[in-house]
PDB file of C-alpha atoms in Angstrom:
ATOM      1  CA  MET L  30      -0.001  -0.036  -0.018  1.00  0.00           C
ATOM      2  CA  GLU L  31       2.814   2.352   0.897  1.00  0.00           C
ATOM      3  CA  GLU L  32       4.668   1.560  -2.285  1.00  0.00           C
ATOM      4  CA  GLU L  33       1.638   2.164  -4.374  1.00  0.00           C
ATOM      5  CA  ALA L  34       1.055   5.535  -2.681  1.00  0.00           C
ATOM      6  CA  ASN L  35       4.706   6.470  -3.470  1.00  0.00           C
ATOM      7  CA  MET L  36       4.348   5.511  -6.988  1.00  0.00           C
ATOM      8  CA  MET L  37       1.223   7.602  -7.273  1.00  0.00           C
ATOM      9  CA  LYS L  38       3.018  10.522  -5.644  1.00  0.00           C
ATOM     10  CA  GLN L  39       5.834  10.102  -8.025  1.00  0.00           C
ATOM     11  CA  ASP L  40       3.539  10.046 -11.085  1.00  0.00           C
ATOM     12  CA  LEU L  41       1.694  13.213  -9.922  1.00  0.00           C
ATOM     13  CA  LYS L  42       5.011  14.923  -9.627  1.00  0.00           C
ATOM     14  CA  ILE L  43       6.000  13.881 -13.151  1.00  0.00           C
ATOM     15  CA  SER L  44       2.734  14.682 -14.842  1.00  0.00           C
ATOM     16  CA  LEU L  45       1.953  17.993 -12.964  1.00  0.00           C
ATOM     17  CA  PRO L  46       5.271  19.841 -12.787  1.00  0.00           C
ATOM     18  CA  VAL L  47       5.239  23.546 -11.659  1.00  0.00           C
ATOM     19  CA  TYR L  48       6.005  24.948 -15.071  1.00  0.00           C
ATOM     20  CA  LYS L  49       2.925  23.215 -16.476  1.00  0.00           C
ATOM     21  CA  ILE L  50       0.658  24.535 -13.798  1.00  0.00           C
ATOM     22  CA  GLY L  51       2.070  27.905 -14.396  1.00  0.00           C
ATOM     23  CA  TYR L  52       1.463  28.252 -18.026  1.00  0.00           C
ATOM     24  CA  SER L  53      -1.923  26.513 -17.905  1.00  0.00           C
ATOM     25  CA  LEU L  54      -3.176  29.069 -15.271  1.00  0.00           C
ATOM     26  CA  ALA L  55      -1.710  31.864 -17.382  1.00  0.00           C
ATOM     27  CA  PHE L  56      -3.514  30.500 -20.406  1.00  0.00           C
ATOM     28  CA  ILE L  57      -6.962  30.501 -18.689  1.00  0.00           C
ATOM     29  CA  VAL L  58      -6.454  34.000 -17.216  1.00  0.00           C
ATOM     30  CA  ILE L  59      -5.560  35.318 -20.694  1.00  0.00           C
ATOM     31  CA  LEU L  60      -8.485  33.522 -22.289  1.00  0.00           C
ATOM     32  CA  SER L  61     -11.092  34.954 -19.910  1.00  0.00           C
ATOM     33  CA  CYS L  62      -9.687  38.441 -20.496  1.00  0.00           C
ATOM     34  CA  VAL L  63      -9.410  38.538 -24.302  1.00  0.00           C
ATOM     35  CA  HIS L  64     -12.438  36.370 -25.338  1.00  0.00           C
ATOM     36  CA  SER L  65     -15.402  38.576 -24.857  1.00  0.00           C
ATOM     37  CA  VAL L  66     -18.993  37.122 -24.221  1.00  0.00           C
ATOM     38  CA  VAL L  67     -22.298  38.793 -23.942  1.00  0.00           C
ATOM     39  CA  TYR L  68     -24.520  35.839 -22.957  1.00  0.00           C
ATOM     40  CA  VAL L  69     -23.971  33.019 -20.410  1.00  0.00           C
ATOM     41  CA  ASN L  70     -24.464  30.432 -23.184  1.00  0.00           C
ATOM     42  CA  GLU L  71     -21.512  31.734 -24.963  1.00  0.00           C
ATOM     43  CA  ILE L  72     -19.118  30.938 -22.234  1.00  0.00           C
ATOM     44  CA  GLY L  73     -19.019  27.161 -22.784  1.00  0.00           C
ATOM     45  CA  PRO L  74     -18.272  27.259 -26.486  1.00  0.00           C
ATOM     46  CA  ALA L  75     -15.655  29.970 -25.965  1.00  0.00           C
ATOM     47  CA  ILE L  76     -13.651  27.629 -23.716  1.00  0.00           C
ATOM     48  CA  ASP L  77     -14.272  24.077 -25.231  1.00  0.00           C
ATOM     49  CA  GLY L  78     -12.048  24.338 -28.332  1.00  0.00           C
ATOM     50  CA  LYS L  79      -9.314  26.231 -26.617  1.00  0.00           C
ATOM     51  CA  MET L  80      -9.102  23.679 -23.846  1.00  0.00           C
ATOM     52  CA  ALA L  81      -8.405  21.072 -26.517  1.00  0.00           C
ATOM     53  CA  VAL L  82      -5.204  23.051 -27.571  1.00  0.00           C
ATOM     54  CA  LEU L  83      -4.110  23.395 -23.941  1.00  0.00           C
ATOM     55  CA  THR L  84      -4.672  19.678 -23.375  1.00  0.00           C
ATOM     56  CA  LEU L  85      -2.767  18.535 -26.438  1.00  0.00           C
ATOM     57  CA  VAL L  86       0.201  20.611 -25.365  1.00  0.00           C
ATOM     58  CA  PHE L  87      -0.062  19.761 -21.670  1.00  0.00           C
ATOM     59  CA  CYS L  88      -0.273  15.944 -22.254  1.00  0.00           C
ATOM     60  CA  ALA L  89       2.247  15.602 -25.174  1.00  0.00           C
ATOM     61  CA  ASP L  90       5.174  14.471 -23.047  1.00  0.00           C
ATOM     62  CA  THR L  91       3.381  11.985 -20.835  1.00  0.00           C
ATOM     63  CA  TYR L  92       5.456   9.054 -22.287  1.00  0.00           C
ATOM     64  CA  LEU L  93       8.439  10.929 -23.630  1.00  0.00           C
ATOM     65  CA  ILE L  94       9.211  12.710 -20.413  1.00  0.00           C
ATOM     66  CA  GLU L  95      11.079   9.540 -19.503  1.00  0.00           C
ATOM     67  CA  LYS L  96      13.323   9.916 -22.499  1.00  0.00           C
ATOM     68  CA  GLN L  97      13.831  13.702 -21.973  1.00  0.00           C
ATOM     69  CA  CYS L  98      14.830  13.200 -18.285  1.00  0.00           C
ATOM     70  CA  ARG L  99      16.993  10.210 -19.102  1.00  0.00           C
ATOM     71  CA  ARG L 100      14.838   7.820 -16.946  1.00  0.00           C
ATOM     72  CA  ARG L 101      13.780   5.826 -19.948  1.00  0.00           C
ATOM     73  CA  GLU L 102      15.997   2.752 -19.279  1.00  0.00           C
ATOM     74  CA  VAL L 103      14.804   2.638 -15.671  1.00  0.00           C
ATOM     75  CA  PHE L 104      11.181   2.891 -16.738  1.00  0.00           C
ATOM     76  CA  ARG L 105      11.654   0.055 -19.194  1.00  0.00           C
ATOM     77  CA  LEU L 106      12.751  -2.159 -16.393  1.00  0.00           C
ATOM     78  CA  TYR L 107       9.204  -2.141 -15.125  1.00  0.00           C
ATOM     79  CA  SER L 108       6.839  -4.840 -16.438  1.00  0.00           C
ATOM     80  CA  ILE L 109       4.465  -3.740 -19.251  1.00  0.00           C
ATOM     81  CA  LYS L 110       1.629  -3.898 -16.722  1.00  0.00           C
ATOM     82  CA  ASN L 111       3.389  -1.531 -14.320  1.00  0.00           C
ATOM     83  CA  GLN L 112       4.329   0.786 -17.186  1.00  0.00           C
ATOM     84  CA  TYR L 113       0.743   0.810 -18.407  1.00  0.00           C
ATOM     85  CA  HIS L 114      -0.683   1.550 -14.918  1.00  0.00           C
ATOM     86  CA  ALA L 115       1.903   4.430 -14.480  1.00  0.00           C
ATOM     87  CA  ILE L 116       0.853   5.945 -17.783  1.00  0.00           C
ATOM     88  CA  LEU L 117      -2.849   5.666 -16.776  1.00  0.00           C
ATOM     89  CA  ARG L 118      -2.203   7.362 -13.437  1.00  0.00           C
ATOM     90  CA  ARG L 119      -0.364  10.278 -15.244  1.00  0.00           C
ATOM     91  CA  ILE L 120      -3.208  10.664 -17.840  1.00  0.00           C
ATOM     92  CA  MET L 121      -5.901  10.533 -15.097  1.00  0.00           C
ATOM     93  CA  ALA L 122      -4.019  13.147 -13.057  1.00  0.00           C
ATOM     94  CA  GLN L 123      -3.668  15.405 -15.959  1.00  0.00           C
ATOM     95  CA  ILE L 124      -7.404  14.997 -16.981  1.00  0.00           C
ATOM     96  CA  GLY L 125      -8.467  15.745 -13.390  1.00  0.00           C
ATOM     97  CA  TYR L 126      -6.267  18.877 -13.177  1.00  0.00           C
ATOM     98  CA  LEU L 127      -7.370  20.234 -16.615  1.00  0.00           C
ATOM     99  CA  THR L 128     -11.047  19.561 -15.849  1.00  0.00           C
ATOM    100  CA  ALA L 129     -10.660  21.502 -12.558  1.00  0.00           C
ATOM    101  CA  ILE L 130      -9.081  24.585 -14.269  1.00  0.00           C
ATOM    102  CA  SER L 131     -11.678  24.385 -17.046  1.00  0.00           C
ATOM    103  CA  ILE L 132     -14.401  24.732 -14.381  1.00  0.00           C
ATOM    104  CA  LEU L 133     -12.520  27.597 -12.890  1.00  0.00           C
ATOM    105  CA  THR L 134     -12.249  29.291 -16.314  1.00  0.00           C
ATOM    106  CA  TYR L 135     -16.034  29.103 -16.689  1.00  0.00           C
ATOM    107  CA  GLY L 136     -16.389  31.067 -13.503  1.00  0.00           C
ATOM    108  CA  MET L 137     -13.664  33.591 -14.522  1.00  0.00           C
ATOM    109  CA  PHE L 138     -15.782  34.694 -17.460  1.00  0.00           C
ATOM    110  CA  TYR L 139     -18.385  36.166 -15.102  1.00  0.00           C
ATOM    111  CA  TRP L 140     -16.213  39.190 -14.642  1.00  0.00           C
ATOM    112  CA  GLN L 141     -17.714  40.295 -17.985  1.00  0.00           C
ATOM    113  CA  ARG L 142     -21.209  40.089 -16.367  1.00  0.00           C
ATOM    114  CA  PRO L 143     -22.849  37.943 -19.193  1.00  0.00           C
ATOM    115  CA  VAL L 144     -26.626  37.803 -19.196  1.00  0.00           C
ATOM    116  CA  ILE L 145     -29.048  34.875 -19.626  1.00  0.00           C
ATOM    117  CA  LEU L 146     -30.469  34.719 -23.138  1.00  0.00           C
ATOM    118  CA  ASP L 147     -33.321  32.386 -22.215  1.00  0.00           C
ATOM    119  CA  GLU L 148     -34.630  31.970 -18.638  1.00  0.00           C
ATOM    120  CA  LYS L 149     -35.931  28.515 -19.565  1.00  0.00           C
ATOM    121  CA  ARG L 150     -32.366  27.217 -19.771  1.00  0.00           C
ATOM    122  CA  SER L 151     -30.973  28.068 -16.415  1.00  0.00           C
ATOM    123  CA  GLU L 152     -27.449  28.864 -15.577  1.00  0.00           C
ATOM    124  CA  ILE L 153     -27.150  25.552 -13.690  1.00  0.00           C
ATOM    125  CA  PHE L 154     -28.169  23.644 -16.833  1.00  0.00           C
ATOM    126  CA  LEU L 155     -25.681  25.504 -18.995  1.00  0.00           C
ATOM    127  CA  PHE L 156     -22.940  24.955 -16.472  1.00  0.00           C
ATOM    128  CA  LEU L 157     -23.554  21.212 -16.022  1.00  0.00           C
ATOM    129  CA  LEU L 158     -23.799  20.758 -19.747  1.00  0.00           C
ATOM    130  CA  TYR L 159     -20.452  22.560 -20.175  1.00  0.00           C
ATOM    131  CA  CYS L 160     -18.795  20.305 -17.463  1.00  0.00           C
ATOM    132  CA  THR L 161     -19.866  17.265 -19.297  1.00  0.00           C
ATOM    133  CA  VAL L 162     -18.793  18.550 -22.644  1.00  0.00           C
ATOM    134  CA  VAL L 163     -15.390  19.965 -21.543  1.00  0.00           C
ATOM    135  CA  PHE L 164     -14.538  16.695 -19.698  1.00  0.00           C
ATOM    136  CA  ILE L 165     -15.069  14.720 -22.918  1.00  0.00           C
ATOM    137  CA  THR L 166     -12.942  17.200 -24.844  1.00  0.00           C
ATOM    138  CA  ILE L 167     -10.122  16.961 -22.312  1.00  0.00           C
ATOM    139  CA  PHE L 168     -10.327  13.159 -22.127  1.00  0.00           C
ATOM    140  CA  PHE L 169     -10.152  12.761 -25.924  1.00  0.00           C
ATOM    141  CA  TRP L 170      -7.360  15.270 -26.662  1.00  0.00           C
ATOM    142  CA  SER L 171      -5.202  14.076 -23.816  1.00  0.00           C
ATOM    143  CA  VAL L 172      -5.298  10.432 -24.839  1.00  0.00           C
ATOM    144  CA  LEU L 173      -4.992  11.435 -28.429  1.00  0.00           C
ATOM    145  CA  SER L 174      -1.865  13.614 -27.693  1.00  0.00           C
ATOM    146  CA  VAL L 175      -0.225  10.933 -25.657  1.00  0.00           C
ATOM    147  CA  THR L 176      -0.853   8.295 -28.512  1.00  0.00           C
ATOM    148  CA  VAL L 177       0.257  10.298 -31.330  1.00  0.00           C
ATOM    149  CA  CYS L 178       3.371  11.757 -29.809  1.00  0.00           C
ATOM    150  CA  ASN L 179       4.396   8.289 -28.657  1.00  0.00           C
ATOM    151  CA  LEU L 180       3.844   6.736 -31.922  1.00  0.00           C
ATOM    152  CA  LEU L 181       5.841   9.416 -33.562  1.00  0.00           C
ATOM    153  CA  GLN L 182       8.390   9.420 -30.746  1.00  0.00           C
ATOM    154  CA  SER L 183       8.325  13.192 -31.043  1.00  0.00           C
ATOM    155  CA  ILE L 184       6.662  15.748 -28.798  1.00  0.00           C
ATOM    156  CA  TRP L 185       6.925  18.639 -31.336  1.00  0.00           C
ATOM    157  CA  GLY L 186       5.925  16.377 -34.301  1.00  0.00           C
ATOM    158  CA  GLY L 187       2.923  15.107 -32.442  1.00  0.00           C
ATOM    159  CA  MET L 188       1.858  18.605 -31.280  1.00  0.00           C
ATOM    160  CA  GLY L 189       2.347  19.952 -34.728  1.00  0.00           C
ATOM    161  CA  MET L 190       0.207  17.309 -36.409  1.00  0.00           C
ATOM    162  CA  LEU L 191      -2.519  17.542 -33.845  1.00  0.00           C
ATOM    163  CA  PHE L 192      -2.548  21.334 -34.052  1.00  0.00           C
ATOM    164  CA  LEU L 193      -3.222  21.090 -37.797  1.00  0.00           C
ATOM    165  CA  VAL L 194      -6.066  18.673 -37.218  1.00  0.00           C
ATOM    166  CA  TRP L 195      -7.479  21.103 -34.464  1.00  0.00           C
ATOM    167  CA  LEU L 196      -7.224  23.984 -36.985  1.00  0.00           C
ATOM    168  CA  PHE L 197      -9.265  22.148 -39.450  1.00  0.00           C
ATOM    169  CA  LEU L 198     -11.881  20.934 -36.946  1.00  0.00           C
ATOM    170  CA  VAL L 199     -12.542  24.434 -35.492  1.00  0.00           C
ATOM    171  CA  SER L 200     -12.500  25.996 -38.975  1.00  0.00           C
ATOM    172  CA  LYS L 201     -15.794  26.850 -40.846  1.00  0.00           C
ATOM    173  CA  ALA L 202     -14.932  24.192 -43.422  1.00  0.00           C
ATOM    174  CA  GLY L 203     -14.569  21.544 -40.676  1.00  0.00           C
ATOM    175  CA  GLY L 204     -17.745  22.580 -39.152  1.00  0.00           C
ATOM    176  CA  GLU L 205     -19.657  22.452 -42.519  1.00  0.00           C
ATOM    177  CA  LEU L 206     -18.042  19.126 -43.660  1.00  0.00           C
ATOM    178  CA  LEU L 207     -18.470  17.230 -40.382  1.00  0.00           C
ATOM    179  CA  GLY L 208     -21.677  18.816 -39.119  1.00  0.00           C
ATOM    180  CA  VAL L 209     -22.885  17.189 -35.890  1.00  0.00           C
ATOM    181  CA  TRP L 210     -20.119  14.652 -36.111  1.00  0.00           C
ATOM    182  CA  ASN L 211     -17.444  17.396 -35.489  1.00  0.00           C
ATOM    183  CA  PRO L 212     -15.694  16.943 -32.093  1.00  0.00           C
ATOM    184  CA  PHE L 213     -16.392  20.636 -31.584  1.00  0.00           C
ATOM    185  CA  SER L 214     -20.117  20.343 -32.522  1.00  0.00           C
ATOM    186  CA  TYR L 215     -21.047  21.905 -29.232  1.00  0.00           C
ATOM    187  CA  GLU L 216     -19.032  24.979 -30.121  1.00  0.00           C
ATOM    188  CA  PHE L 217     -20.869  25.295 -33.529  1.00  0.00           C
ATOM    189  CA  CYS L 218     -24.200  24.630 -32.128  1.00  0.00           C
ATOM    190  CA  GLU L 219     -26.833  27.456 -32.029  1.00  0.00           C
ATOM    191  CA  PHE L 220     -28.241  28.169 -28.549  1.00  0.00           C
ATOM    192  CA  SER L 221     -31.742  27.151 -29.609  1.00  0.00           C
ATOM    193  CA  GLU L 222     -30.501  23.746 -30.707  1.00  0.00           C
ATOM    194  CA  LEU L 223     -28.899  22.800 -27.331  1.00  0.00           C
ATOM    195  CA  THR L 224     -31.711  20.658 -26.114  1.00  0.00           C
ATOM    196  CA  GLU L 225     -32.253  18.946 -29.640  1.00  0.00           C
ATOM    197  CA  TRP L 226     -29.058  17.083 -28.825  1.00  0.00           C
ATOM    198  CA  LYS L 227     -28.142  16.176 -32.345  1.00  0.00           C
ATOM    199  CA  TRP L 228     -24.860  18.084 -31.799  1.00  0.00           C
ATOM    200  CA  ALA L 229     -24.030  15.509 -29.104  1.00  0.00           C
ATOM    201  CA  ALA L 230     -23.040  12.911 -31.683  1.00  0.00           C
ATOM    202  CA  GLY L 231     -19.678  14.480 -32.176  1.00  0.00           C
ATOM    203  CA  LYS L 232     -18.986  14.351 -28.489  1.00  0.00           C
ATOM    204  CA  ILE L 233     -20.144  10.703 -28.199  1.00  0.00           C
ATOM    205  CA  ILE L 234     -17.843   9.723 -30.999  1.00  0.00           C
ATOM    206  CA  THR L 235     -14.908  11.414 -29.349  1.00  0.00           C
ATOM    207  CA  ALA L 236     -15.721   9.791 -26.071  1.00  0.00           C
ATOM    208  CA  VAL L 237     -15.753   6.379 -27.584  1.00  0.00           C
ATOM    209  CA  CYS L 238     -12.476   6.948 -29.540  1.00  0.00           C
ATOM    210  CA  ALA L 239     -10.768   8.223 -26.386  1.00  0.00           C
ATOM    211  CA  MET L 240     -11.769   5.009 -24.465  1.00  0.00           C
ATOM    212  CA  LEU L 241     -10.469   2.778 -27.338  1.00  0.00           C
ATOM    213  CA  LEU L 242      -7.166   4.629 -27.452  1.00  0.00           C
ATOM    214  CA  LEU L 243      -6.843   4.338 -23.815  1.00  0.00           C
ATOM    215  CA  LEU L 244      -7.205   0.543 -23.979  1.00  0.00           C
ATOM    216  CA  LEU L 245      -4.555   0.479 -26.861  1.00  0.00           C
ATOM    217  CA  GLN L 246      -1.842   2.128 -24.648  1.00  0.00           C
ATOM    218  CA  LYS L 247      -0.726  -1.289 -23.416  1.00  0.00           C
ATOM    219  CA  LYS L 248      -0.192  -2.540 -26.929  1.00  0.00           C
ATOM    220  CA  ILE L 249       1.708   0.642 -27.783  1.00  0.00           C
ATOM    221  CA  LEU L 250       3.963   0.086 -24.811  1.00  0.00           C
ATOM    222  CA  GLU L 251       4.605  -3.401 -25.959  1.00  0.00           C
ATOM    223  CA  LYS L 252       5.594  -2.176 -29.384  1.00  0.00           C
ATOM    224  CA  ARG L 253       8.066   0.337 -27.876  1.00  0.00           C
ATOM    225  CA  GLY L 254       9.899  -2.620 -26.500  1.00  0.00           C
TER     226      GLY L 254
END
């Protein structure tokens, strides 16, 4: 039990270093200051896509930090099962942290004093909907970032490729081409369409893909040798 607690503490230290916490907090402060909103329903869509970018950068070195810090040979002495569990702990720690600061970001937008567009959809409803959506976004982009960077064995190569994918998905062309299947369908959705739930197809697909990629991490570790 004590050994497991020490391992968890070590993985938290590796996955949440001070410099990552620093730039992520700076990111959300700047976002809440430069992105203006008028209505409460605009807050969620204003954050969702940007959290994807922060997530892919934040999680890119989850595997390769071992190589950067010259701990790779020690890490490879662990069994595949233990390596897999260590990576899962790091991913979960990062997802938990990013979800927490995304909720903080939502509250920070209230300094702009946004108003309710439709009293039938309460602030609580909009907030809970946002929490669900942003968690799926963070879950998907964290696992995708870890997977792509590890397969390419390059942090910068993985981030560069995923940034191009992100640019397409948040573009007008990506929104029109993929429609409700776009991972950022929530961001493109009109306020009046929120309770029609057609836009949720994109989020459901990304959640399923994220779970499949998470299950594949063990196979990827085995391929690394």
